[in-house]
mmCIF file of N, CA and C in Angstrom:
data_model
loop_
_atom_site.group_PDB
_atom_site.id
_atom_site.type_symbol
_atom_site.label_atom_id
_atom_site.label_comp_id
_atom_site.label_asym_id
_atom_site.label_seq_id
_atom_site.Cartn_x
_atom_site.Cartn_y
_atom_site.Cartn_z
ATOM 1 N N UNK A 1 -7.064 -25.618 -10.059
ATOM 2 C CA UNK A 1 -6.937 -25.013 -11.361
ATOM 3 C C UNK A 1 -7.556 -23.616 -11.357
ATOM 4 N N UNK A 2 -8.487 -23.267 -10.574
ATOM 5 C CA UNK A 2 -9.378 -22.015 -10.891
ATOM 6 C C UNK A 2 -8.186 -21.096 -9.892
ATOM 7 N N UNK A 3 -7.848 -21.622 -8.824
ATOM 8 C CA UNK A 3 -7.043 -20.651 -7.520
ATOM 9 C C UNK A 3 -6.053 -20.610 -9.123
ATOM 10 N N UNK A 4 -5.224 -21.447 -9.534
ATOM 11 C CA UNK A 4 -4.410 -20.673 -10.697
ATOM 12 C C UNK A 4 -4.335 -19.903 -11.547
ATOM 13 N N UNK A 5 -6.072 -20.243 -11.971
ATOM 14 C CA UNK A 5 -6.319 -18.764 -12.888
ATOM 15 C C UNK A 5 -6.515 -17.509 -12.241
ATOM 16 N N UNK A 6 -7.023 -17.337 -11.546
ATOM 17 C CA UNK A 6 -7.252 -16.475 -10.327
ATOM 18 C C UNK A 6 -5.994 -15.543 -10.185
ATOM 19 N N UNK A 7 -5.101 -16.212 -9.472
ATOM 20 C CA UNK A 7 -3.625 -15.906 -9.196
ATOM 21 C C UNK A 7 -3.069 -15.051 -10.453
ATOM 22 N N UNK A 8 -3.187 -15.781 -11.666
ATOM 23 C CA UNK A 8 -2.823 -15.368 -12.930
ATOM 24 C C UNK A 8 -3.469 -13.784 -13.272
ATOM 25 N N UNK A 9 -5.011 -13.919 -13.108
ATOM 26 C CA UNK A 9 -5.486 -12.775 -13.351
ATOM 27 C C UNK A 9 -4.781 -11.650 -12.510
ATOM 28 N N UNK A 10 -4.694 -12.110 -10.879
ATOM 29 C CA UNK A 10 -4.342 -11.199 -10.385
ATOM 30 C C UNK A 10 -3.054 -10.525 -10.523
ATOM 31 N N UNK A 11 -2.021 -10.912 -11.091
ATOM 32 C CA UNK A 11 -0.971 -10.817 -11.102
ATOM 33 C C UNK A 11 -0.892 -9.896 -12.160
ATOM 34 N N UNK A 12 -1.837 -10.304 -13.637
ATOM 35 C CA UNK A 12 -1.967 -9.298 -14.489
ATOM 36 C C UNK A 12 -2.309 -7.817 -14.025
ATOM 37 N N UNK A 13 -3.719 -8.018 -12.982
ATOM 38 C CA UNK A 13 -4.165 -6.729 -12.892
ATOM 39 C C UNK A 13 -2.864 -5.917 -12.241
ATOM 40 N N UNK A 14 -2.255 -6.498 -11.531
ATOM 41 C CA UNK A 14 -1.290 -5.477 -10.373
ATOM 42 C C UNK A 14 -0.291 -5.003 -11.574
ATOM 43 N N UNK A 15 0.022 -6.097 -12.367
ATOM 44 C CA UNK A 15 1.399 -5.434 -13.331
ATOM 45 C C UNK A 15 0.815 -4.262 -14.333
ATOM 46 N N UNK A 16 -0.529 -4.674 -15.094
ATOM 47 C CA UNK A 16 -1.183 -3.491 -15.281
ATOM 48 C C UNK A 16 -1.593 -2.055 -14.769
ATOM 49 N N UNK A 17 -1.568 -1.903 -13.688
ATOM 50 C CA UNK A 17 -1.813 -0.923 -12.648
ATOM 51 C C UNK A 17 0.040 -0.251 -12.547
ATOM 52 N N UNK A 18 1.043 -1.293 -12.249
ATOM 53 C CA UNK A 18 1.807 -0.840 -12.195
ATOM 54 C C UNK A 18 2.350 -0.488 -13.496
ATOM 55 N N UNK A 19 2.201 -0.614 -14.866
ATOM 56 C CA UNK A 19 2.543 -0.260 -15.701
ATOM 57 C C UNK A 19 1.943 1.222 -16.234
ATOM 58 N N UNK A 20 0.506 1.134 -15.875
ATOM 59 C CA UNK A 20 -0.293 2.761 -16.004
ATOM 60 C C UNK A 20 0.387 3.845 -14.909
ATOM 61 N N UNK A 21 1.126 3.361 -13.401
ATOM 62 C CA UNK A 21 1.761 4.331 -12.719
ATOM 63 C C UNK A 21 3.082 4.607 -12.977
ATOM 64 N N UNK A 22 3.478 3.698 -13.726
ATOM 65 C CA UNK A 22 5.223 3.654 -14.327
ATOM 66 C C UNK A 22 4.993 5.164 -15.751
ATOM 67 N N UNK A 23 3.463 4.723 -16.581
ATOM 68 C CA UNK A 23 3.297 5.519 -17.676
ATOM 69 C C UNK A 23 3.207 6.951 -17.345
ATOM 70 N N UNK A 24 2.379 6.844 -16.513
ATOM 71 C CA UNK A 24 1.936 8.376 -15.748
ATOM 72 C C UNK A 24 3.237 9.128 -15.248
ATOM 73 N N UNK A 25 4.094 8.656 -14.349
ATOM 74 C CA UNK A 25 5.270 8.716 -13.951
ATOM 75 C C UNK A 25 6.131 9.773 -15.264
ATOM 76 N N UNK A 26 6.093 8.831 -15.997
ATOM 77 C CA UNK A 26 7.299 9.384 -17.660
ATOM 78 C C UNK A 26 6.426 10.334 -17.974
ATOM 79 N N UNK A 27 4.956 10.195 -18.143
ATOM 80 C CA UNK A 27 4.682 11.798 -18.416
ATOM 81 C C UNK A 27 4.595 13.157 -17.576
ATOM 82 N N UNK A 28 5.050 13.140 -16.655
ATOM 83 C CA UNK A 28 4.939 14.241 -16.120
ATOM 84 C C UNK A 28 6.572 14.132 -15.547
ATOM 85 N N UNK A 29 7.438 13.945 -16.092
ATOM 86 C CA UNK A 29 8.295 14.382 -15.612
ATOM 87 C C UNK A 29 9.620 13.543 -15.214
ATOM 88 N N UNK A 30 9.318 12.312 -15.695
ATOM 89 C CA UNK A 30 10.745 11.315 -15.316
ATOM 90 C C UNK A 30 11.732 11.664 -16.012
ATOM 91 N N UNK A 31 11.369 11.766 -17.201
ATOM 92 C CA UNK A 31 12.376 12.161 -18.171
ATOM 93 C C UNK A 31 13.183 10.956 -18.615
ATOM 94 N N UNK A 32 12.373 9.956 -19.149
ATOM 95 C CA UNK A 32 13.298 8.759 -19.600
ATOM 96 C C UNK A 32 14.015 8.427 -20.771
ATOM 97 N N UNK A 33 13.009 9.492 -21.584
ATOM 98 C CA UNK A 33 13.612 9.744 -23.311
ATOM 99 C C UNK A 33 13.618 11.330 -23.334
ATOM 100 N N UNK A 34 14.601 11.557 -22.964
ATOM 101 C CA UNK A 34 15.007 13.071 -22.952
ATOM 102 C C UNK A 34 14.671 13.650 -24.321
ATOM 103 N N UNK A 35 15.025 12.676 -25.299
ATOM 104 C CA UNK A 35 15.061 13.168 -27.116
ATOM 105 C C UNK A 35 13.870 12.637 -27.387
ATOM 106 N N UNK A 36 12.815 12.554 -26.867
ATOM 107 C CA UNK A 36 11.800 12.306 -27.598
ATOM 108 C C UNK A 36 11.194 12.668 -28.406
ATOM 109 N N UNK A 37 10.433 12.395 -30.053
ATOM 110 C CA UNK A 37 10.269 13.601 -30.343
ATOM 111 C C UNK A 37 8.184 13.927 -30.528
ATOM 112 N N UNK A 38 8.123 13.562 -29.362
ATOM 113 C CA UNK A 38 6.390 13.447 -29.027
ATOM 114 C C UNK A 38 6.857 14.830 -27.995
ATOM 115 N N UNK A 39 6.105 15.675 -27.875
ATOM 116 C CA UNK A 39 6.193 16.931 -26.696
ATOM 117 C C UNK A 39 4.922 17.682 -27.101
ATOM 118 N N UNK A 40 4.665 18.636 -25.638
ATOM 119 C CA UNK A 40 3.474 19.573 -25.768
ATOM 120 C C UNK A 40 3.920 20.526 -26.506
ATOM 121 N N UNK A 41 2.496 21.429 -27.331
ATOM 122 C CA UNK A 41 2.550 22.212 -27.831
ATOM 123 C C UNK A 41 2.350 23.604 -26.661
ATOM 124 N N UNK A 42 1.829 23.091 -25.027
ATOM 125 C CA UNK A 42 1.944 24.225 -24.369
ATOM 126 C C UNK A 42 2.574 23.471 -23.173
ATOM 127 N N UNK A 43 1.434 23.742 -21.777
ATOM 128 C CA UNK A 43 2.070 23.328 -20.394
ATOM 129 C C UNK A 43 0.997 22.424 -20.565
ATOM 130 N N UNK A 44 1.611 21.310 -19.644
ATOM 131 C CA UNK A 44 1.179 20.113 -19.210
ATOM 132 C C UNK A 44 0.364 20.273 -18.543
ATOM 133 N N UNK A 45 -1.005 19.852 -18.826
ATOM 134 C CA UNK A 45 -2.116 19.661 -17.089
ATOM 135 C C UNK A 45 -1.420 18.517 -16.499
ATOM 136 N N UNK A 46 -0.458 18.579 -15.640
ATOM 137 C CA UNK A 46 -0.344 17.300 -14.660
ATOM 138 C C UNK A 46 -1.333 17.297 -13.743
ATOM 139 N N UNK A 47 -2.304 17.520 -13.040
ATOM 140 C CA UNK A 47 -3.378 17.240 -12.849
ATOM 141 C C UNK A 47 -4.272 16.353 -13.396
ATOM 142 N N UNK A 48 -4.103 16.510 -14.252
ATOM 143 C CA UNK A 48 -5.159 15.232 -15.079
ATOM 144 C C UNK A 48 -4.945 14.048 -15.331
ATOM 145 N N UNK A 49 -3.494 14.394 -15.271
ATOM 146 C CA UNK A 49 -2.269 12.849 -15.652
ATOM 147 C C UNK A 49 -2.708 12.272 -13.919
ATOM 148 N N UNK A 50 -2.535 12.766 -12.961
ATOM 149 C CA UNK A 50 -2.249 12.383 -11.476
ATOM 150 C C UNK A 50 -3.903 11.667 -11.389
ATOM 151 N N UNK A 51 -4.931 12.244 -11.941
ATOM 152 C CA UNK A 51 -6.117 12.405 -11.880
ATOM 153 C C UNK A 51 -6.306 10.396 -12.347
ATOM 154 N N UNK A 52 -6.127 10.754 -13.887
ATOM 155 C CA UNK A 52 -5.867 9.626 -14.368
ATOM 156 C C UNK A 52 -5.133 7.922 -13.583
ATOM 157 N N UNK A 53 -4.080 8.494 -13.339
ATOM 158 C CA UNK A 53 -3.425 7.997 -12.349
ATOM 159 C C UNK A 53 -4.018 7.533 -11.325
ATOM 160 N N UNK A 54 -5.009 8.358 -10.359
ATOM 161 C CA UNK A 54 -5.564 7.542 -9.138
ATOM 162 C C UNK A 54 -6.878 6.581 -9.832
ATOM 163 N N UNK A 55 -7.234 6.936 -10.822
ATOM 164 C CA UNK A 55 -8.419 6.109 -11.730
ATOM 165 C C UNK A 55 -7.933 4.814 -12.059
ATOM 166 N N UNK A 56 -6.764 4.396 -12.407
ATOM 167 C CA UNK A 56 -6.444 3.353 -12.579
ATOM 168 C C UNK A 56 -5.990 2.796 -11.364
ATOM 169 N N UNK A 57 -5.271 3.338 -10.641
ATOM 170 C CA UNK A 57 -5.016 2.891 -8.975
ATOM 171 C C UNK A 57 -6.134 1.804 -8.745
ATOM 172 N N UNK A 58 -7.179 3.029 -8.953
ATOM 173 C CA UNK A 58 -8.426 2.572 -7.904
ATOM 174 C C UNK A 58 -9.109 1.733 -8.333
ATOM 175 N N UNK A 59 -9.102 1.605 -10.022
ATOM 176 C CA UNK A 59 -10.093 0.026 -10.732
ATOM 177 C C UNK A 59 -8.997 -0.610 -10.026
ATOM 178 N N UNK A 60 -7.932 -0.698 -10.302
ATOM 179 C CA UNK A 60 -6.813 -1.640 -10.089
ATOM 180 C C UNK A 60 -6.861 -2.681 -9.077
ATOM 181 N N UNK A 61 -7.052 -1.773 -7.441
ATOM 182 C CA UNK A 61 -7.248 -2.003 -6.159
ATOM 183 C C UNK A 61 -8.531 -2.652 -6.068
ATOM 184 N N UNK A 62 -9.964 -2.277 -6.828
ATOM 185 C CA UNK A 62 -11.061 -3.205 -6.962
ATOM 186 C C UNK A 62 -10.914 -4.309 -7.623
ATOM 187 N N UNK A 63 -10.246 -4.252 -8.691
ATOM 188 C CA UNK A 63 -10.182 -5.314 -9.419
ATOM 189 C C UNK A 63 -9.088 -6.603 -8.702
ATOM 190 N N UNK A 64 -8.637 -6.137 -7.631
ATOM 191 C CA UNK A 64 -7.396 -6.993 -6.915
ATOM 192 C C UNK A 64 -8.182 -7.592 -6.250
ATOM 193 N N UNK A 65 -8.632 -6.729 -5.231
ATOM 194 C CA UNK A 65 -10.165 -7.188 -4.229
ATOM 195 C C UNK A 65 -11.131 -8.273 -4.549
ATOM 196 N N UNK A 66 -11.353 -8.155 -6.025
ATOM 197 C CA UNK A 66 -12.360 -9.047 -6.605
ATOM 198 C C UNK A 66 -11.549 -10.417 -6.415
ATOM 199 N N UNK A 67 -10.384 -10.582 -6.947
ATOM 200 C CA UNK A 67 -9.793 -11.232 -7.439
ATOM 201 C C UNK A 67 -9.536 -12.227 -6.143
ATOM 202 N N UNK A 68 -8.759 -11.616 -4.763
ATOM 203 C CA UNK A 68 -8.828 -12.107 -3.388
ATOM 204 C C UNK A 68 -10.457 -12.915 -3.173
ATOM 205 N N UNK A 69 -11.199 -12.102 -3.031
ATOM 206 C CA UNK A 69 -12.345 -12.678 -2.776
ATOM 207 C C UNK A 69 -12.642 -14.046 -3.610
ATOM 208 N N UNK A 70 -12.721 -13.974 -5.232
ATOM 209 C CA UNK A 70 -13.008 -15.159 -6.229
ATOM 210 C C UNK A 70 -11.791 -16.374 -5.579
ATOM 211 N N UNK A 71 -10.574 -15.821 -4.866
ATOM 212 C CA UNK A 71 -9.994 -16.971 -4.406
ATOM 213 C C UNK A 71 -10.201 -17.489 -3.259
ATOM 214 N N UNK A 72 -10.651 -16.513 -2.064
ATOM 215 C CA UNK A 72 -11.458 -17.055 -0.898
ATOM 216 C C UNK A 72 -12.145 -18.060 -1.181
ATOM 217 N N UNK A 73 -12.693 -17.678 -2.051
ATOM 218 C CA UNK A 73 -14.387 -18.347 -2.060
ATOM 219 C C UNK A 73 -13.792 -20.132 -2.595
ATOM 220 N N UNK A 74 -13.227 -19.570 -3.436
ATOM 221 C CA UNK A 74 -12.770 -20.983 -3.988
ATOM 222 C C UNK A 74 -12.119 -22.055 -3.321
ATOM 223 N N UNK A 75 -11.443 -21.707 -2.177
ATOM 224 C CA UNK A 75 -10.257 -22.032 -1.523
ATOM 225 C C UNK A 75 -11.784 -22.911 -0.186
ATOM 226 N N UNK A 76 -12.842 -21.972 0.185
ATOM 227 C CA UNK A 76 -13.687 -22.240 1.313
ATOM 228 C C UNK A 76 -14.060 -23.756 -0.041
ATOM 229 N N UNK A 77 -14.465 -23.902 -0.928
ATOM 230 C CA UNK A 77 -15.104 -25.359 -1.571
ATOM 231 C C UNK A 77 -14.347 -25.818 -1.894
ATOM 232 N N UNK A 78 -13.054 -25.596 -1.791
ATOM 233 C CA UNK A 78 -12.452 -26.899 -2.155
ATOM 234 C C UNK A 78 -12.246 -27.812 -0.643
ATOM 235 N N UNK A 79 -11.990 -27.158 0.164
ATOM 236 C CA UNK A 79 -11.602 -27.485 1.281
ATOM 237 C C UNK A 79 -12.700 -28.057 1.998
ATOM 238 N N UNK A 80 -14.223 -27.649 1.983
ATOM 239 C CA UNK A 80 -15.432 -28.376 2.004
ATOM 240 C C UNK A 80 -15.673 -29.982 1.183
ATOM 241 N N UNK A 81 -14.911 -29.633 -0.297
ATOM 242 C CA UNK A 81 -14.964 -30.491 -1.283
ATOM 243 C C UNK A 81 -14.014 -32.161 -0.790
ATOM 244 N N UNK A 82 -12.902 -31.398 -0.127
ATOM 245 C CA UNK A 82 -11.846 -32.273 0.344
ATOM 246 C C UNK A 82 -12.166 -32.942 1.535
ATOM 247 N N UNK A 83 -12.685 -32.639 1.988
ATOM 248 C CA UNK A 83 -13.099 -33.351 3.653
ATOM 249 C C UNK A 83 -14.158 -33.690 3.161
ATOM 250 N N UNK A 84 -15.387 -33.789 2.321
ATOM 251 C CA UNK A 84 -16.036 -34.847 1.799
ATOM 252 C C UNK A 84 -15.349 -36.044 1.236
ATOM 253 N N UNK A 85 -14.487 -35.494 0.289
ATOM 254 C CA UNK A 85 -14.013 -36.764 -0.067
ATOM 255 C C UNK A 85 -13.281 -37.991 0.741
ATOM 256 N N UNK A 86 -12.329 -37.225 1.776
ATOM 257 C CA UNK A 86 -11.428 -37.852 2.610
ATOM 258 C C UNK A 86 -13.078 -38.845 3.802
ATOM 259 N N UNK A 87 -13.978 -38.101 3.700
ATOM 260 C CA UNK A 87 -14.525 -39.040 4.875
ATOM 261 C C UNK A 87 -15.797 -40.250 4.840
ATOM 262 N N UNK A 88 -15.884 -41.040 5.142
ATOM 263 C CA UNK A 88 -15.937 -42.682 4.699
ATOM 264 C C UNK A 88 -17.923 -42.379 4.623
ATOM 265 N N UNK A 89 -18.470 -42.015 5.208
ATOM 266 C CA UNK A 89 -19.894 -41.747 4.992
ATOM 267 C C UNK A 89 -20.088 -40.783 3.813
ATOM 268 N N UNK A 90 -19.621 -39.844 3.632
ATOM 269 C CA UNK A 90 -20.139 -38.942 2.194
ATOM 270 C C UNK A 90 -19.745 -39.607 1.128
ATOM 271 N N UNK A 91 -20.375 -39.498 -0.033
ATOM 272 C CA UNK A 91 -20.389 -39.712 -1.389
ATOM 273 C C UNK A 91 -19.761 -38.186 -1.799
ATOM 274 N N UNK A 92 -19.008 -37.826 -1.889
ATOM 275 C CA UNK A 92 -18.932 -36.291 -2.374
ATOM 276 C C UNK A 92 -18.726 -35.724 -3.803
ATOM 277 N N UNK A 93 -19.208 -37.137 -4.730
ATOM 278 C CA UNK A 93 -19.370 -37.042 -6.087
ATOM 279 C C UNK A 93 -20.456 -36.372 -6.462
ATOM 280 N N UNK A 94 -21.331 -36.888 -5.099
ATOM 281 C CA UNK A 94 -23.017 -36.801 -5.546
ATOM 282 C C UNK A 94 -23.220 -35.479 -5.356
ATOM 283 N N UNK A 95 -22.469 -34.646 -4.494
ATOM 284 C CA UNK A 95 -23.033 -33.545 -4.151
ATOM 285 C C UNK A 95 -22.102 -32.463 -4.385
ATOM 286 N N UNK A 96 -22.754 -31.039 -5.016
ATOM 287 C CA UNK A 96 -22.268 -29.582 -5.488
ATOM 288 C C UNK A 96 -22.161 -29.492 -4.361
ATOM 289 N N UNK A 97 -21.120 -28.491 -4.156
ATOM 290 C CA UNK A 97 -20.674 -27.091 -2.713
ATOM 291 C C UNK A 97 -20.549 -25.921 -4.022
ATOM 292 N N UNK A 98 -21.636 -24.854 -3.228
ATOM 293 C CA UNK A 98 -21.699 -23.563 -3.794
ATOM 294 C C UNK A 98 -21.346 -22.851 -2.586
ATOM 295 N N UNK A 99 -20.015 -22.072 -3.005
ATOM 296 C CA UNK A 99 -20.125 -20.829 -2.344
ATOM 297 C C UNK A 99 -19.935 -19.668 -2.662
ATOM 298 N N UNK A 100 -20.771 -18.596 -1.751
ATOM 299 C CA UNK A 100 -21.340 -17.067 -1.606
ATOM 300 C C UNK A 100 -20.264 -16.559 -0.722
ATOM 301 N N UNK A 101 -19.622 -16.170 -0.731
ATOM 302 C CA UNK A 101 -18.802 -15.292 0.797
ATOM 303 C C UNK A 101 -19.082 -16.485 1.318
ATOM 304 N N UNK A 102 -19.705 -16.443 2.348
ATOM 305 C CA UNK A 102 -19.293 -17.136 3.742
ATOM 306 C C UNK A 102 -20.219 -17.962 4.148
ATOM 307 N N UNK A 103 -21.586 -17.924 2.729
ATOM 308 C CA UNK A 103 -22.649 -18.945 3.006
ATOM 309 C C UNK A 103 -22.472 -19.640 1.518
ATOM 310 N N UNK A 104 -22.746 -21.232 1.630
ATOM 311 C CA UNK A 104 -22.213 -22.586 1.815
ATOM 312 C C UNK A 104 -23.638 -23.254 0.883
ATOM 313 N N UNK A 105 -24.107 -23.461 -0.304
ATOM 314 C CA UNK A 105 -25.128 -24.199 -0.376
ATOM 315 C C UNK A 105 -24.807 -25.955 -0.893
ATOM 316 N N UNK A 106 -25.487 -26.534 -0.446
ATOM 317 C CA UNK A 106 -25.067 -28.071 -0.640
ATOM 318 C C UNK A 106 -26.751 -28.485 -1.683
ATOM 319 N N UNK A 107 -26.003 -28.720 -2.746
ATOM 320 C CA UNK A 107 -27.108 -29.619 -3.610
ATOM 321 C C UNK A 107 -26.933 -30.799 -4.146
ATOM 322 N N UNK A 108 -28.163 -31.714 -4.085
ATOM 323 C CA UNK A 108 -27.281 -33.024 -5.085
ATOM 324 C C UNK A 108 -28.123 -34.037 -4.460
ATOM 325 N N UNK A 109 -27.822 -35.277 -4.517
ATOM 326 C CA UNK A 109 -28.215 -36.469 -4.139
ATOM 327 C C UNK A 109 -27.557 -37.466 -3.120
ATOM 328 N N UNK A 110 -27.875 -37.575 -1.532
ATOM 329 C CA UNK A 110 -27.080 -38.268 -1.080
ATOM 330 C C UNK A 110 -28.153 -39.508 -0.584
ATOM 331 N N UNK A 111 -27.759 -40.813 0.274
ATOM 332 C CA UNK A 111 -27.838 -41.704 0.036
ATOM 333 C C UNK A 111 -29.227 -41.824 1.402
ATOM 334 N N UNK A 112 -28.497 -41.046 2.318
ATOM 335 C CA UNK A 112 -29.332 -41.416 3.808
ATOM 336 C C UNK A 112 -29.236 -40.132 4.346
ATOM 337 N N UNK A 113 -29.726 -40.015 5.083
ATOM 338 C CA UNK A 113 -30.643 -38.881 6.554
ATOM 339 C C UNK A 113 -29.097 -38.822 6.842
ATOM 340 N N UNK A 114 -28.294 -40.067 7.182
ATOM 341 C CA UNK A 114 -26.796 -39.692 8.448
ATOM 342 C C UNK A 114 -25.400 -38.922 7.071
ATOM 343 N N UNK A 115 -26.077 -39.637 5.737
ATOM 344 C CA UNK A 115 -25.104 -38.740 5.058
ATOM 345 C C UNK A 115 -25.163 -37.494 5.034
ATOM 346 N N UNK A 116 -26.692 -37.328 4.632
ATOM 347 C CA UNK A 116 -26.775 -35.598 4.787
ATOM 348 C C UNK A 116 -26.535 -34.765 6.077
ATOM 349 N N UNK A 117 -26.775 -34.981 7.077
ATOM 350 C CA UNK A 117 -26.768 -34.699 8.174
ATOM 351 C C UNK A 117 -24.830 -34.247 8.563
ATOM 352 N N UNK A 118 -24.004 -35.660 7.845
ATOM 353 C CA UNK A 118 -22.530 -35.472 7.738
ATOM 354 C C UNK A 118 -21.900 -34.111 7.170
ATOM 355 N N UNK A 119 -22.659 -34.361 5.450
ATOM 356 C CA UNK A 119 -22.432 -33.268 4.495
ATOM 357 C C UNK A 119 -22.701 -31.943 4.940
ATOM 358 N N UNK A 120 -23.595 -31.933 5.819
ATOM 359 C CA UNK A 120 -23.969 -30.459 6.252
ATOM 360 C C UNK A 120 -23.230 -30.171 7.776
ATOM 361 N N UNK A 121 -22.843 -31.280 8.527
ATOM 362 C CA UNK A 121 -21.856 -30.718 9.536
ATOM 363 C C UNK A 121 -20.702 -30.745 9.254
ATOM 364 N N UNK A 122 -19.784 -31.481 7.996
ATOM 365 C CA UNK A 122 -18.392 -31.127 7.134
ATOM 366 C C UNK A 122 -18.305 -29.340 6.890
ATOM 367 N N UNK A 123 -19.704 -28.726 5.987
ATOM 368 C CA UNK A 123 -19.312 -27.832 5.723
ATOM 369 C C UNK A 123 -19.612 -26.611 6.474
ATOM 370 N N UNK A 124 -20.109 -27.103 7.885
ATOM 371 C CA UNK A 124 -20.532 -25.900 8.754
ATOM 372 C C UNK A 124 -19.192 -25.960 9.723
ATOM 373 N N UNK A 125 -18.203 -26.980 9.673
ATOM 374 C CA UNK A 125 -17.102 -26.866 10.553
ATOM 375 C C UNK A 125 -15.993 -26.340 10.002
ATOM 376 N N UNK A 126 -16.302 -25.800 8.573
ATOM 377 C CA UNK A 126 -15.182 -25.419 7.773
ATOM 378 C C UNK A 126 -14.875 -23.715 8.154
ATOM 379 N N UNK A 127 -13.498 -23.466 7.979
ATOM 380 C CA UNK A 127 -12.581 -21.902 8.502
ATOM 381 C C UNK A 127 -13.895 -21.106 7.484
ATOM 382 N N UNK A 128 -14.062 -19.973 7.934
ATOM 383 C CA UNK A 128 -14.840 -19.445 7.018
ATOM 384 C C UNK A 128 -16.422 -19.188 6.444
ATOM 385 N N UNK A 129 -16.802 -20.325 7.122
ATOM 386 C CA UNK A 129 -18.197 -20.725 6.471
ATOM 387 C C UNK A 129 -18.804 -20.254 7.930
ATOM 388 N N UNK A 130 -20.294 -19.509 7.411
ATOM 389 C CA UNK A 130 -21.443 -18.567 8.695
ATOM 390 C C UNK A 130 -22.718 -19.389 8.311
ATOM 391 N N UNK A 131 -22.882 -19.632 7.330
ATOM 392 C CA UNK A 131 -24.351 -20.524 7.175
ATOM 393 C C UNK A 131 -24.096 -21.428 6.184
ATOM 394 N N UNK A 132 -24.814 -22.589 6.304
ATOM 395 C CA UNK A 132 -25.128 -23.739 5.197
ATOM 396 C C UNK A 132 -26.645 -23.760 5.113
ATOM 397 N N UNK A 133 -26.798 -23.682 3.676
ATOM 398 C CA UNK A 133 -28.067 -24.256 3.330
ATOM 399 C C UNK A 133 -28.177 -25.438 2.430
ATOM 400 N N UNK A 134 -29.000 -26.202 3.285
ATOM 401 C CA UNK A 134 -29.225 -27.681 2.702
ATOM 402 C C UNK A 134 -30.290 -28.115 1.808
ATOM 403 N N UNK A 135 -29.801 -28.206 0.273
ATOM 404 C CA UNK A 135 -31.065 -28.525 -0.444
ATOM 405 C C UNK A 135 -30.211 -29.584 -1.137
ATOM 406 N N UNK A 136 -29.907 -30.769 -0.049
ATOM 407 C CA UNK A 136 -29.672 -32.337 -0.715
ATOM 408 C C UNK A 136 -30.965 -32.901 -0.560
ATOM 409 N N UNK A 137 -31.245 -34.421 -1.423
ATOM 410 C CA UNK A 137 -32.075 -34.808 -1.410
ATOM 411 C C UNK A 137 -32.182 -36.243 -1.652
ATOM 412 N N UNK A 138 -32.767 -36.888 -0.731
ATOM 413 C CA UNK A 138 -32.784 -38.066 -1.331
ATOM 414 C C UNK A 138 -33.215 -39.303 -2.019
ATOM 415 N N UNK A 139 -32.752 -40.141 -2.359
ATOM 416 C CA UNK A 139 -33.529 -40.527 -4.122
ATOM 417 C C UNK A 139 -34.974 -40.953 -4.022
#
């Protein structure tokens, strides 16, 4: 559900971006409403329009970036989340997966020394993941 919202956002930001370079575009010169009756009273700074133009580019391109990353990240716990569940020693109810980029924290309550020991080699064998830190605990 979150990779969907994600996706969603991102999709906004790009059509947004492409709608501010479509805008920029008609003002300086596409000429899409020839009869318009909005016009300068002198010459155009197109400079400022182009200016403008790479400003939104460039949130645009960060804001895409963000957006990749918030789905990385999401994509590394679920997939941590899923191979807990699928495997017969973890409880993977009991225990959060937080992830940072590429480091992994495991919190929560598991049952024994060989569960935790599991939980923390599930998510250190996962695509992606550089460190786990283990603050499970048990009851």
């Amino acid at each position: 559900m979150i990779r969907d919202v994600l996706k969603l956002a991102l999709v906004i930001i790009v059509l947004v971006g492409f709608g501010a370079f479509l805008l920029g575009r008609r003002s300086t010169g596409w000429g899409i409403l020839p009869d318009s009756p909005v016009s300068a009273a002198g010459p155009v700074d197109t400079s400022k329009a182009r200016d403008v133009g790479a400003k939104v580019g460039e949130d645009t391109a960060k804001a895409a970036n963000q957006a990749r990353d918030a789905i990385a990240t999401g994509s590394v716990t679920a997939k941590i989340k899923a191979k807990m569940a699928l495997d017969d020693l973890v409880k993977a109810r009991n225990i959060d997966v937080d992830t940072n980029g590429s480091v992994v924290t495991l919190t929560g309550v598991v049952g024994s020394e060989a569960e935790r020991r599991r939980a923390v080699q599930l998510a250190k064998e996962t695509e992606g993941v550089t460190s786990v830190i283990d603050h499970l605990r048990l009851p």
